[in-house]
CSV table of N, CA and C in Angstrom, one decimal:
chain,number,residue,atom,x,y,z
R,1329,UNK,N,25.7,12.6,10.7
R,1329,UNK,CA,25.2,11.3,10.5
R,1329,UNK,C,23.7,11.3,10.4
R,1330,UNK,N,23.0,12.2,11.3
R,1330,UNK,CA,21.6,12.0,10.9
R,1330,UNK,C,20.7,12.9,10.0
R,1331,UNK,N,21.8,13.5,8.9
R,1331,UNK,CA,21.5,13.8,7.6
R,1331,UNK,C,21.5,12.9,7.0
R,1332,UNK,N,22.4,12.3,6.7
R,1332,UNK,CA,22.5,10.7,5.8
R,1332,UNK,C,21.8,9.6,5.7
R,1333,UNK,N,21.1,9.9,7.5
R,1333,UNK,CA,20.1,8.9,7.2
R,1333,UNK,C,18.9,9.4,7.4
R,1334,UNK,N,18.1,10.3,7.6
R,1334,UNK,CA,16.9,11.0,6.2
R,1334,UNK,C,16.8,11.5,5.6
R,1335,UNK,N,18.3,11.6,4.7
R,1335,UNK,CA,18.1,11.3,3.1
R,1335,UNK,C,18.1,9.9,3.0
R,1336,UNK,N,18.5,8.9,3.4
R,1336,UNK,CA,18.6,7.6,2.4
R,1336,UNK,C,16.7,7.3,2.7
R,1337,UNK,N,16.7,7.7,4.1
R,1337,UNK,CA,14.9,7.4,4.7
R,1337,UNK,C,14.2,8.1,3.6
R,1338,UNK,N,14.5,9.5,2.9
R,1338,UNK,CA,13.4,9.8,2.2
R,1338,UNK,C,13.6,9.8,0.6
R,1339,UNK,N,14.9,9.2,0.6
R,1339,UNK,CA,15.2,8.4,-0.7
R,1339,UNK,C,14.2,7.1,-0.9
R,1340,UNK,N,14.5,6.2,0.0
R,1340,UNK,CA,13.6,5.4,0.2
R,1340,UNK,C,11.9,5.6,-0.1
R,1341,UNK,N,11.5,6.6,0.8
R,1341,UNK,CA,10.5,6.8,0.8
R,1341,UNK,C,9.7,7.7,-0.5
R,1342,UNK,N,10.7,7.8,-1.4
R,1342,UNK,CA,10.1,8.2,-2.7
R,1342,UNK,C,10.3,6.8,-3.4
R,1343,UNK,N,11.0,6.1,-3.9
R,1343,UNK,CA,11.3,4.7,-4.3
R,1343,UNK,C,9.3,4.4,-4.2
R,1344,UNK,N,9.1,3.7,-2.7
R,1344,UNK,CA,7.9,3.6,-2.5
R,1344,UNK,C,6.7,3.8,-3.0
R,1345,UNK,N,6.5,5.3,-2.7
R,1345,UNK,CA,5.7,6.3,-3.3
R,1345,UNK,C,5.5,5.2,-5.1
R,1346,UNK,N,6.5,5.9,-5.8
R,1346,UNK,CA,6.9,5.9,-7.3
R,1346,UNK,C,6.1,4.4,-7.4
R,1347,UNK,N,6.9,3.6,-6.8
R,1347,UNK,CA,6.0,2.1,-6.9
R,1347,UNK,C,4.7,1.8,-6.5
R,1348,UNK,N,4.0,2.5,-5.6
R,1348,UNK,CA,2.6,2.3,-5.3
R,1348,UNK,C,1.7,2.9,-6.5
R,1349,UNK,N,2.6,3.9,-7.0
R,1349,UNK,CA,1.6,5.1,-7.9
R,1349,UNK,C,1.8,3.9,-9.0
R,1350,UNK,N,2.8,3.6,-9.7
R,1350,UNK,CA,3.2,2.6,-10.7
R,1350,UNK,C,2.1,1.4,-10.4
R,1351,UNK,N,2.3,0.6,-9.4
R,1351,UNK,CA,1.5,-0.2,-9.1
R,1351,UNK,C,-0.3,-0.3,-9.3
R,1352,UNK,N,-0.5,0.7,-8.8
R,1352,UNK,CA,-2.0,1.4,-9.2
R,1352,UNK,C,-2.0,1.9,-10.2
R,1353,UNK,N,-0.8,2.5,-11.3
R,1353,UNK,CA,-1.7,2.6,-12.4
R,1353,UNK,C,-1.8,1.4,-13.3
R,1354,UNK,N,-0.7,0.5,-13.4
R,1354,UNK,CA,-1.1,-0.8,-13.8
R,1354,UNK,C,-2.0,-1.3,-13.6
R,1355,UNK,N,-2.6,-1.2,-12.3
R,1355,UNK,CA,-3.7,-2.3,-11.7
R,1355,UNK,C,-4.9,-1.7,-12.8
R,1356,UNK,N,-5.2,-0.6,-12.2
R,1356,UNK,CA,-6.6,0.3,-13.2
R,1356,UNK,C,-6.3,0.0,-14.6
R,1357,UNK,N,-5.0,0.3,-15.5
R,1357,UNK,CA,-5.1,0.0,-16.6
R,1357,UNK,C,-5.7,-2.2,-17.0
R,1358,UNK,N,-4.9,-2.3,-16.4
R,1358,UNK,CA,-5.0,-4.4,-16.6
R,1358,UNK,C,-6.7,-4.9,-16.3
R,1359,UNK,N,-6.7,-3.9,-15.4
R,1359,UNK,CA,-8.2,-4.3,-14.5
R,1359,UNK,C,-9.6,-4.0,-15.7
R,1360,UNK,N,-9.0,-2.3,-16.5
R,1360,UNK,CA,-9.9,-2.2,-17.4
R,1360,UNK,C,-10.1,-2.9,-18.7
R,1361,UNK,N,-8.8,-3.3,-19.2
R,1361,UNK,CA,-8.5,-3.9,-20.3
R,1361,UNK,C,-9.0,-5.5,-20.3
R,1362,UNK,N,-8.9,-6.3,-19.2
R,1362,UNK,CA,-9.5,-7.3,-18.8
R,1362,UNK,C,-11.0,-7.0,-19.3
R,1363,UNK,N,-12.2,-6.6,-18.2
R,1363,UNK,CA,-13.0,-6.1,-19.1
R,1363,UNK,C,-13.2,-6.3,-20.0
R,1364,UNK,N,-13.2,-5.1,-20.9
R,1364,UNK,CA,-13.4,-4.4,-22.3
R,1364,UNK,C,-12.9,-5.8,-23.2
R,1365,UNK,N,-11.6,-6.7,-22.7
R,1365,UNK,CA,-11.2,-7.9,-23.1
R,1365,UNK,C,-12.6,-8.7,-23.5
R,1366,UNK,N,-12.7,-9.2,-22.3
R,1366,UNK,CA,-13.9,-10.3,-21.8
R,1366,UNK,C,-15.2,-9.9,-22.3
R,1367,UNK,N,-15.6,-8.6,-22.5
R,1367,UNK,CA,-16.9,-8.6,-22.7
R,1367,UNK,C,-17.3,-8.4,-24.4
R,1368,UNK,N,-16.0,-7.8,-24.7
R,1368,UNK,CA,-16.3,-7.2,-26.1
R,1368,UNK,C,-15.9,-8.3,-26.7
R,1369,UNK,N,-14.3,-9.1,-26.6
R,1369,UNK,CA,-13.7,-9.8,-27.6
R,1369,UNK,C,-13.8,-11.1,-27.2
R,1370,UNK,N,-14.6,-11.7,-25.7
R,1370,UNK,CA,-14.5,-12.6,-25.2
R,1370,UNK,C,-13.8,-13.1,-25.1
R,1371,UNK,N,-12.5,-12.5,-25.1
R,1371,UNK,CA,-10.9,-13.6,-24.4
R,1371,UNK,C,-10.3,-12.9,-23.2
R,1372,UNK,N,-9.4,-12.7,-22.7
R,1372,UNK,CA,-8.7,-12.5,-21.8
R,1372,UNK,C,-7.4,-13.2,-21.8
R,1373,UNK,N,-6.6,-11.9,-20.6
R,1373,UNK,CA,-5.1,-12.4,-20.2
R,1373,UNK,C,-5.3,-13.5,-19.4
R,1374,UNK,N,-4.8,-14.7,-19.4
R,1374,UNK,CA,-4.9,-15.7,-18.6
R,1374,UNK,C,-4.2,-15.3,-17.3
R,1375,UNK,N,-2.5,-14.9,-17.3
R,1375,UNK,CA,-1.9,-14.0,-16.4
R,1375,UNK,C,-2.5,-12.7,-15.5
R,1376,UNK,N,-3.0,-11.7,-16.1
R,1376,UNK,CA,-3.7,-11.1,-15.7
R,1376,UNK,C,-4.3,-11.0,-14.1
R,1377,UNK,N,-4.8,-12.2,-13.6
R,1377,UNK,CA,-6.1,-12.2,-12.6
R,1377,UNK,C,-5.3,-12.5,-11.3
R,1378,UNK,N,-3.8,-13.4,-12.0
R,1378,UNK,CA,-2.8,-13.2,-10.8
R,1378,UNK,C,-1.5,-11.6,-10.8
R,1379,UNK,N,-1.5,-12.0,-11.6
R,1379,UNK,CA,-1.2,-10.5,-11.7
R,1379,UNK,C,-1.6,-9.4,-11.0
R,1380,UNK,N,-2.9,-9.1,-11.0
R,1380,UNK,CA,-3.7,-8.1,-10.2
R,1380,UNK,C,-3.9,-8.4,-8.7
R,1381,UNK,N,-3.9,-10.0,-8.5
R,1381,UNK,CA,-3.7,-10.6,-7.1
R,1381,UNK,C,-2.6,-9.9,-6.1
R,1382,UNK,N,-1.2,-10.4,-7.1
R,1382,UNK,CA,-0.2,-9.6,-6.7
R,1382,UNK,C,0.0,-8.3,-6.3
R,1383,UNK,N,-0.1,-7.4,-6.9
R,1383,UNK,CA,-0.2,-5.9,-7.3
R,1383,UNK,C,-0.9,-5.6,-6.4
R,1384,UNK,N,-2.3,-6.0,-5.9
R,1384,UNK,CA,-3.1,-5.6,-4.6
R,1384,UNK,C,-2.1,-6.0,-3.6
R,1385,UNK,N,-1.6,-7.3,-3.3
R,1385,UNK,CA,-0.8,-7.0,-2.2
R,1385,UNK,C,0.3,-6.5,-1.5
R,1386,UNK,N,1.3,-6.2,-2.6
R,1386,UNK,CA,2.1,-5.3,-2.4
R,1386,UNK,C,2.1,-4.0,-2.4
R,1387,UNK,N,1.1,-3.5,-2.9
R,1387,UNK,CA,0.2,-2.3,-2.6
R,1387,UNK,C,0.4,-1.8,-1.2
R,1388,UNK,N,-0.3,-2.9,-0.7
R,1388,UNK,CA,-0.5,-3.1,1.0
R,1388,UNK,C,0.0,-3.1,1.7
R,1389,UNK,N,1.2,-3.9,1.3
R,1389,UNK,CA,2.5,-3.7,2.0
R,1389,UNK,C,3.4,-2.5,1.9
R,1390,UNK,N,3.6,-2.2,1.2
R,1390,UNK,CA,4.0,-1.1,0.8
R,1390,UNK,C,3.1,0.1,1.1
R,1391,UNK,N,2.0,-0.3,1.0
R,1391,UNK,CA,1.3,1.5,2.2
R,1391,UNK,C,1.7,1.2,3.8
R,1392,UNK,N,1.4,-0.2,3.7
R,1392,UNK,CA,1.4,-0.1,5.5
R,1392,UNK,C,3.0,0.6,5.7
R,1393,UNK,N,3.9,0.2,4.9
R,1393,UNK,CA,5.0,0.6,5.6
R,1393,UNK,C,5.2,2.6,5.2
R,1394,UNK,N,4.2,2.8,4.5
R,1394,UNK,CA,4.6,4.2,4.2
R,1394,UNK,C,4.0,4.5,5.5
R,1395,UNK,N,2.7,4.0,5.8
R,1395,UNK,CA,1.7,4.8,7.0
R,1395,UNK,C,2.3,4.5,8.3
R,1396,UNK,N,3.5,3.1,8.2
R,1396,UNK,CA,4.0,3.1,9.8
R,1396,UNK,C,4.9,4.5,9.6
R,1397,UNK,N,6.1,4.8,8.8
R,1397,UNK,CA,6.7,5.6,8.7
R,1397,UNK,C,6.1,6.7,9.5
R,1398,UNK,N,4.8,7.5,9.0
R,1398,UNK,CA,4.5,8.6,9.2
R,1398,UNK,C,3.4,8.4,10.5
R,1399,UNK,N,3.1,7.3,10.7
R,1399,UNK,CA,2.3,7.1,12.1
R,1399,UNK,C,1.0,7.6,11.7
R,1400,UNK,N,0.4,7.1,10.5
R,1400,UNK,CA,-0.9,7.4,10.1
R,1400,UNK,C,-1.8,5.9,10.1
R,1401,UNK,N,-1.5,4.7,10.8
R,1401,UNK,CA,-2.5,3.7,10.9
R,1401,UNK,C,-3.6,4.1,11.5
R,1402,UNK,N,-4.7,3.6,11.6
R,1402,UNK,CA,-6.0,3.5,12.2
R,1402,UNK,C,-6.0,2.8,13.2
R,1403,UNK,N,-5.9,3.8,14.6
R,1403,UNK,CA,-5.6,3.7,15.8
R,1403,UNK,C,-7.2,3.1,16.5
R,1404,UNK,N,-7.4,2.3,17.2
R,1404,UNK,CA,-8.8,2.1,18.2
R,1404,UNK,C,-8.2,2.5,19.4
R,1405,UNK,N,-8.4,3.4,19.7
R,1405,UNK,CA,-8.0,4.0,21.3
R,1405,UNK,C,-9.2,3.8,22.6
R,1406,UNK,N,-10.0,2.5,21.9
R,1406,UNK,CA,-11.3,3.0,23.3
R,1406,UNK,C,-10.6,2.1,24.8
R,1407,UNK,N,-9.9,1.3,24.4
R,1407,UNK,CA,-9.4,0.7,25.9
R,1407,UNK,C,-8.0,1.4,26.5
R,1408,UNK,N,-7.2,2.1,25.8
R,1408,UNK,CA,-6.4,3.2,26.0
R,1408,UNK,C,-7.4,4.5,27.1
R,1409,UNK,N,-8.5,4.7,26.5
R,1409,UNK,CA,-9.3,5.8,26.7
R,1409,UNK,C,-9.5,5.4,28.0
R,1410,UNK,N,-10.0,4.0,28.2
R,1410,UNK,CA,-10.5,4.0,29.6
R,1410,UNK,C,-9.7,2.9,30.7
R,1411,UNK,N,-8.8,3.0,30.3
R,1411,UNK,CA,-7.8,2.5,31.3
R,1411,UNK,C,-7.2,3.1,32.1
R,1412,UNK,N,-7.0,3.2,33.7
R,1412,UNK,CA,-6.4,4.2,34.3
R,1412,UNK,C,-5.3,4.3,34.4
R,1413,UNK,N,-4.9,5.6,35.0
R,1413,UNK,CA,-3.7,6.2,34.7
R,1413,UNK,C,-2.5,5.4,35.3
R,1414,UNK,N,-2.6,4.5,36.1
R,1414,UNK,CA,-1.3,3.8,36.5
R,1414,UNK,C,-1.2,2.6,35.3
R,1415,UNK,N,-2.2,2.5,34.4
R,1415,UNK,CA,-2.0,1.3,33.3
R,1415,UNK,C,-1.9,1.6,31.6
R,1416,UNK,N,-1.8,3.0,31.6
R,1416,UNK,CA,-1.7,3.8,30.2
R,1416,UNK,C,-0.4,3.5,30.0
R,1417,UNK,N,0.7,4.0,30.7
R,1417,UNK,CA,2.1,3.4,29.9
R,1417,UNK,C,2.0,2.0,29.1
R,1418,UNK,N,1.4,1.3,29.7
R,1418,UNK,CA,1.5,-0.3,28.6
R,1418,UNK,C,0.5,-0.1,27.8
């Protein structure tokens, strides 16, 4: 049983991946074309600016849950650090 489920966990966890990398390359490509849009031809995607709105946030969501996965957030340990030892469990 706990084959089954990290593979569906790291099935999952490539899905993710695929979509963040997808996500970011769209963003860089839309973000440049905008641009090059705007300055050269003076028009632009009207869509676009939400579009990129979007795309940043699910980005985010989608790292946060990769980095809870692997326990890579950005930890502040200074009140951990100095709390004594009968109060570190909480």
């Amino acid at each position: 049983m706990r084959k089954v489920v990290d593979w569906i966990n790291n099935f999952f966890e490539g899905i993710e991946s695929f979509f963040i990398v997808l996500f970011i390359i769209v963003m860089l490509f839309l973000s440049f074309s905008q641009v090059i849009l705007r300055l050269v031809f003076h028009i632009g995607f009207v869509w676009a600016d939400d579009l990129l709105r979007h795309l940043v946030l699910w980005v985010g969501f989608i790292g946060a849950s990769i980095a809870t996965k692997k326990n890579k957030h950005i930890n502040i340990d200074i009140f951990s650090r100095t709390l004594p030892l009968r109060a570190k469990p909480f």
